[in-house]
Short mmCIF file of C-alpha atoms in Angstrom, two decimals:
data_model
loop_
_atom_site.label_atom_id
_atom_site.label_comp_id
_atom_site.label_asym_id
_atom_site.label_seq_id
_atom_site.Cartn_x
_atom_site.Cartn_y
_atom_site.Cartn_z
CA MET A 291 -31.08 25.64 41.82
CA LYS A 292 -31.43 22.13 40.47
CA ASP A 293 -33.72 19.56 42.07
CA PHE A 294 -31.71 16.40 42.71
CA ILE A 295 -33.46 13.05 42.37
CA GLU A 296 -32.36 10.65 45.10
CA ILE A 297 -31.76 7.10 43.86
CA THR A 298 -33.97 4.63 45.71
CA ASP A 299 -34.42 1.93 43.06
CA PHE A 300 -31.30 0.47 41.47
CA HIS A 301 -33.43 -1.07 38.74
CA ALA A 302 -35.10 2.14 37.58
CA PRO A 303 -34.95 2.14 33.75
CA GLU A 304 -33.74 5.75 33.61
CA LEU A 305 -30.51 4.57 35.23
CA ASP A 306 -29.85 1.90 32.57
CA VAL A 307 -27.73 4.30 30.53
CA PHE A 308 -25.28 4.65 33.43
CA ALA A 309 -25.33 1.17 34.92
CA ARG A 310 -26.50 -1.50 32.50
CA LEU A 311 -25.96 -0.52 28.87
CA THR A 312 -22.63 -1.40 27.28
CA GLU A 313 -20.62 1.05 25.19
CA ALA A 314 -21.76 -0.84 22.08
CA GLN A 315 -25.41 -0.56 23.13
CA LEU A 316 -25.01 3.15 23.77
CA LEU A 317 -23.49 3.60 20.31
CA ASN A 318 -26.66 2.12 18.75
CA ARG A 319 -25.37 1.41 15.25
CA PHE A 320 -28.86 0.45 14.05
CA GLU A 321 -30.33 3.86 14.95
CA PRO A 322 -27.39 6.30 14.96
CA LYS A 323 -29.57 9.31 15.75
CA LYS A 324 -30.47 7.70 19.07
CA GLY A 325 -26.87 6.86 19.92
CA MET A 326 -25.47 8.17 23.20
CA PHE A 327 -22.21 8.34 25.11
CA ILE A 328 -21.20 8.97 28.71
CA ALA A 329 -19.11 12.01 29.58
CA GLU A 330 -17.28 11.72 32.88
CA SER A 331 -16.07 14.67 35.03
CA PRO A 332 -17.12 18.34 34.89
CA LYS A 333 -14.36 19.35 32.46
CA VAL A 334 -15.26 16.67 29.91
CA ILE A 335 -18.95 17.52 30.24
CA GLN A 336 -18.31 21.24 29.75
CA ARG A 337 -16.18 20.62 26.66
CA ALA A 338 -18.83 18.32 25.22
CA LEU A 339 -21.48 20.97 25.80
CA ALA A 340 -19.28 23.62 24.18
CA ALA A 341 -19.03 21.37 21.11
CA GLY A 342 -22.82 21.27 20.86
CA CYS A 343 -23.53 17.85 22.40
CA ARG A 344 -27.00 17.54 23.96
CA PRO A 345 -27.30 16.20 27.51
CA VAL A 346 -29.90 13.62 28.50
CA SER A 347 -29.38 13.15 32.25
CA LEU A 348 -26.76 13.38 35.00
CA LEU A 349 -25.58 11.06 37.73
CA VAL A 350 -23.63 12.79 40.51
CA GLU A 351 -22.09 11.93 43.84
CA ARG A 352 -23.91 13.96 46.47
CA GLY A 353 -20.75 14.82 48.38
CA HIS A 354 -18.83 15.92 45.30
CA CYS A 355 -20.98 18.82 44.11
CA ASN A 356 -18.34 21.56 44.32
CA GLN A 357 -18.44 24.77 42.30
CA GLU A 358 -17.01 23.18 39.16
CA ALA A 359 -19.56 20.37 39.33
CA MET A 360 -22.47 22.76 39.94
CA GLU A 361 -21.42 24.88 36.94
CA ALA A 362 -21.49 21.77 34.74
CA ILE A 363 -24.88 20.76 36.14
CA GLU A 364 -26.35 24.21 35.49
CA ALA A 365 -24.89 24.26 31.97
CA CYS A 366 -26.81 21.07 31.17
CA GLY A 367 -30.12 22.89 31.51
CA GLU A 368 -33.37 21.12 32.32
CA VAL A 369 -32.30 17.49 32.47
CA PRO A 370 -32.80 15.03 35.35
CA VAL A 371 -30.01 14.94 37.94
CA TYR A 372 -29.79 11.65 39.86
CA THR A 373 -27.74 11.49 43.03
CA ALA A 374 -26.65 9.23 45.88
CA PRO A 375 -23.71 8.82 48.25
CA LEU A 376 -20.50 7.36 46.81
CA PRO A 377 -21.02 3.80 48.17
CA VAL A 378 -24.42 3.63 46.46
CA LEU A 379 -23.07 4.95 43.15
CA THR A 380 -20.15 2.54 43.28
CA GLN A 381 -22.58 -0.32 43.81
CA LEU A 382 -24.76 0.91 40.96
CA THR A 383 -22.06 1.53 38.33
CA GLY A 384 -19.51 -1.04 39.49
CA PHE A 385 -16.69 1.50 39.98
CA GLN A 386 -16.04 4.97 41.34
CA LEU A 387 -16.89 8.02 39.26
CA THR A 388 -14.02 10.30 38.30
CA ARG A 389 -14.71 13.67 39.90
CA GLY A 390 -18.08 12.35 41.01
CA MET A 391 -20.10 12.99 37.86
CA LEU A 392 -21.44 11.27 34.76
CA CYS A 393 -23.55 12.81 32.00
CA ALA A 394 -25.44 10.84 29.36
CA MET A 395 -25.41 12.73 26.05
CA TYR A 396 -26.60 12.21 22.52
CA ARG A 397 -23.84 11.50 20.04
CA PRO A 398 -23.09 14.29 17.55
CA PRO A 399 -23.33 13.45 13.82
CA LEU A 400 -20.20 11.88 12.37
CA SER A 401 -18.02 14.16 10.27
CA ASP A 402 -16.80 13.36 6.78
CA PRO A 403 -13.12 13.71 5.79
CA GLN A 404 -14.03 15.95 2.88
CA ASP A 405 -15.72 18.34 5.32
CA ILE A 406 -12.92 18.67 7.87
CA LEU A 407 -9.72 18.43 5.82
CA PRO A 408 -9.91 21.56 3.63
CA GLY A 409 -7.52 24.18 5.02
CA LYS A 410 -5.74 21.71 7.32
CA ARG A 411 -1.95 21.35 7.11
CA ARG A 412 -1.04 18.94 9.91
CA VAL A 413 -3.21 15.93 10.72
CA ALA A 414 -2.82 12.59 12.50
CA VAL A 415 -3.94 9.26 11.06
CA LEU A 416 -4.51 6.38 13.49
CA GLU A 417 -4.59 2.85 12.09
CA ASP A 418 -6.44 0.35 14.32
CA VAL A 419 -5.51 1.95 17.65
CA MET A 420 -7.77 -0.10 19.90
CA ASN A 421 -6.87 0.82 23.48
CA PRO A 422 -9.23 3.57 24.77
CA THR A 423 -6.55 4.95 27.10
CA ASN A 424 -4.03 5.28 24.28
CA LEU A 425 -6.61 6.85 21.99
CA GLY A 426 -7.58 9.42 24.61
CA ALA A 427 -3.94 10.27 25.30
CA ILE A 428 -3.27 10.71 21.56
CA PHE A 429 -6.18 13.12 21.26
CA ARG A 430 -4.88 15.14 24.19
CA SER A 431 -1.45 15.38 22.57
CA ALA A 432 -3.01 16.22 19.20
CA ALA A 433 -4.92 19.12 20.74
CA ALA A 434 -1.91 20.42 22.63
CA LEU A 435 0.76 19.95 19.96
CA GLY A 436 -0.57 21.31 16.71
CA MET A 437 -2.64 18.60 15.05
CA GLU A 438 -5.65 20.09 13.30
CA ALA A 439 -7.56 16.83 12.86
CA VAL A 440 -7.40 13.16 13.83
CA LEU A 441 -8.41 10.61 11.19
CA LEU A 442 -9.32 7.08 12.28
CA THR A 443 -9.48 3.79 10.42
CA PRO A 444 -12.61 1.72 11.22
CA GLY A 445 -10.56 -0.60 13.45
CA CYS A 446 -9.90 2.16 16.00
CA THR A 447 -11.79 2.34 19.26
CA ASP A 448 -14.50 4.98 19.59
CA PRO A 449 -13.15 8.39 20.71
CA LEU A 450 -16.40 8.96 22.64
CA TYR A 451 -16.07 5.83 24.74
CA ARG A 452 -16.12 6.89 28.36
CA ARG A 453 -12.46 6.11 29.06
CA SER A 454 -11.23 7.64 25.80
CA ALA A 455 -13.04 10.92 26.38
CA ARG A 456 -11.97 11.04 30.04
CA VAL A 457 -8.28 10.39 29.34
CA SER A 458 -8.38 13.00 26.57
CA MET A 459 -9.64 15.55 29.14
CA GLY A 460 -12.47 16.30 26.72
CA THR A 461 -10.20 17.22 23.81
CA VAL A 462 -12.08 14.68 21.67
CA PHE A 463 -14.68 17.46 21.51
CA GLN A 464 -12.13 20.11 20.51
CA VAL A 465 -10.14 18.41 17.74
CA SER A 466 -11.92 17.60 14.48
CA TRP A 467 -12.04 13.86 13.84
CA CYS A 468 -13.66 11.38 11.49
CA TYR A 469 -13.44 7.82 10.22
CA LEU A 470 -11.66 6.99 6.99
CA GLY A 471 -12.61 4.79 4.07
CA PRO A 472 -10.38 2.06 2.58
CA ASP A 473 -8.78 4.42 0.03
CA TRP A 474 -7.71 7.02 2.57
CA GLN A 475 -4.13 7.24 1.32
CA ASP A 476 -5.32 8.10 -2.19
CA MET A 477 -7.71 10.67 -0.74
CA LEU A 478 -4.97 12.38 1.28
CA ARG A 479 -2.66 12.46 -1.72
CA LYS A 480 -5.36 14.09 -3.87
CA LEU A 481 -5.78 16.74 -1.19
CA GLY A 482 -2.08 17.53 -1.32
CA PHE A 483 -0.93 15.72 1.82
CA GLN A 484 2.35 13.91 2.14
CA THR A 485 2.23 10.98 4.54
CA ALA A 486 4.77 10.07 7.20
CA ALA A 487 4.53 6.54 8.62
CA MET A 488 5.93 6.23 12.14
CA ALA A 489 7.76 2.90 11.90
CA LEU A 490 11.16 1.28 12.39
CA CYS A 491 12.34 0.17 8.96
CA ASP A 492 15.70 0.02 7.19
CA ASP A 493 14.82 3.09 5.13
CA SER A 494 13.35 5.15 8.01
CA VAL A 495 14.47 8.77 8.23
CA SER A 496 14.95 10.59 11.52
CA ILE A 497 12.01 12.60 12.80
CA ASP A 498 14.07 15.78 12.43
CA HIS A 499 14.71 15.23 8.70
CA PRO A 500 14.47 18.66 6.96
CA ALA A 501 12.10 17.39 4.26
CA LEU A 502 9.42 16.70 6.87
CA ALA A 503 9.54 20.25 8.20
CA ARG A 504 9.28 21.62 4.65
CA ALA A 505 6.15 19.63 3.79
CA GLU A 506 3.26 22.00 3.10
CA LYS A 507 0.72 19.41 4.22
CA LEU A 508 1.69 16.41 6.32
CA ALA A 509 -0.28 13.47 7.71
CA ILE A 510 1.44 11.63 10.59
CA VAL A 511 0.44 7.97 10.50
CA LEU A 512 0.56 5.85 13.68
CA GLY A 513 -0.29 2.18 14.04
CA THR A 514 -1.90 -0.21 16.44
CA GLU A 515 -0.43 -1.22 19.77
CA GLY A 516 2.13 -3.99 19.45
CA ASP A 517 2.13 -4.66 15.70
CA GLY A 518 2.36 -1.06 14.53
CA LEU A 519 1.41 -0.10 10.98
CA ALA A 520 0.52 -2.64 8.33
CA PRO A 521 3.37 -3.21 5.81
CA THR A 522 1.07 -2.17 2.96
CA THR A 523 0.35 1.12 4.71
CA ILE A 524 4.05 1.81 5.24
CA ALA A 525 4.86 0.97 1.62
CA ARG A 526 2.38 3.54 0.33
CA CYS A 527 3.49 6.41 2.58
CA ASP A 528 5.86 9.10 1.30
CA TYR A 529 8.20 8.80 4.30
CA THR A 530 8.93 6.21 6.95
CA VAL A 531 9.96 8.04 10.12
CA LYS A 532 11.67 6.93 13.31
CA ILE A 533 12.28 8.54 16.68
CA PRO A 534 15.98 8.11 17.62
CA MET A 535 16.32 5.97 20.77
CA SER A 536 18.94 5.42 23.48
CA ASN A 537 19.90 2.68 25.93
CA GLY A 538 18.77 -0.17 23.71
CA VAL A 539 15.11 0.91 23.72
CA ASP A 540 13.66 0.17 20.29
CA SER A 541 10.23 1.83 20.45
CA LEU A 542 7.75 3.86 22.48
CA ASN A 543 4.13 3.23 23.37
CA VAL A 544 1.95 4.66 20.59
CA ALA A 545 0.60 7.40 22.85
CA ALA A 546 4.11 8.49 23.88
CA ALA A 547 5.34 8.29 20.29
CA SER A 548 2.43 10.44 19.14
CA ALA A 549 3.39 13.23 21.55
CA VAL A 550 6.99 13.26 20.28
CA ALA A 551 5.87 13.14 16.65
CA PHE A 552 3.26 15.86 17.04
CA TRP A 553 5.71 18.16 18.83
CA GLN A 554 8.40 17.77 16.20
CA LEU A 555 6.29 17.54 13.06
CA GLY A 556 3.43 19.82 14.07
CA ARG A 557 5.72 22.85 14.02
CA ARG A 558 5.82 24.73 10.73
#
């Protein structure tokens, strides 16, 4: 049975990772090997552990240690477990914990596109998707609806940000992902992928166009909230694809559009 460490000093340095360090500070771009992230909720923690992420410490609500939470705590091994009642934790972190649990973990090494793309046939490309909630929802849809990898331009938010990972239900640890370089369209073409830009243009084809289903390898390209894909990106894609709409609605939120696109185009 774990020994819980009761919080008595809000300013204890071991609590900085939960209460005082920003997401950018946790990322630690200057020393990537020391970078960390915060996993929130037992399910996210368990999926991070299953992916090989190493825990550093836990912060748990004393009254929320049910069986699922205790299993996550035990799976973390010999790391400190800090605890306090909910009002104290809310005061410490500034907001309530989802499912009463946070785990500080070391970031896994970043993958390279050349390492994860061989053998893949359906992948998603996200261009400058900056909202952590949208990014997490896209990962969840990607995991559920047949995407074998998610490729991110540098302008995207970090999939391991606390909100992104939580909204994804931990699927950011189940779907292969990596960041792309500036010549990503050339790279995908060399690897045999056709690219389908999700955009409303005069020459857009319907999402159920037969040519899309016949593509041996297909990359589904989605753009940032509001502005969508850059015109130069659309121009260089093999297809421009639209989701037919009704009732005068012209577009969907990028997370909702991703689910429709993955369901239709992920089947093969």
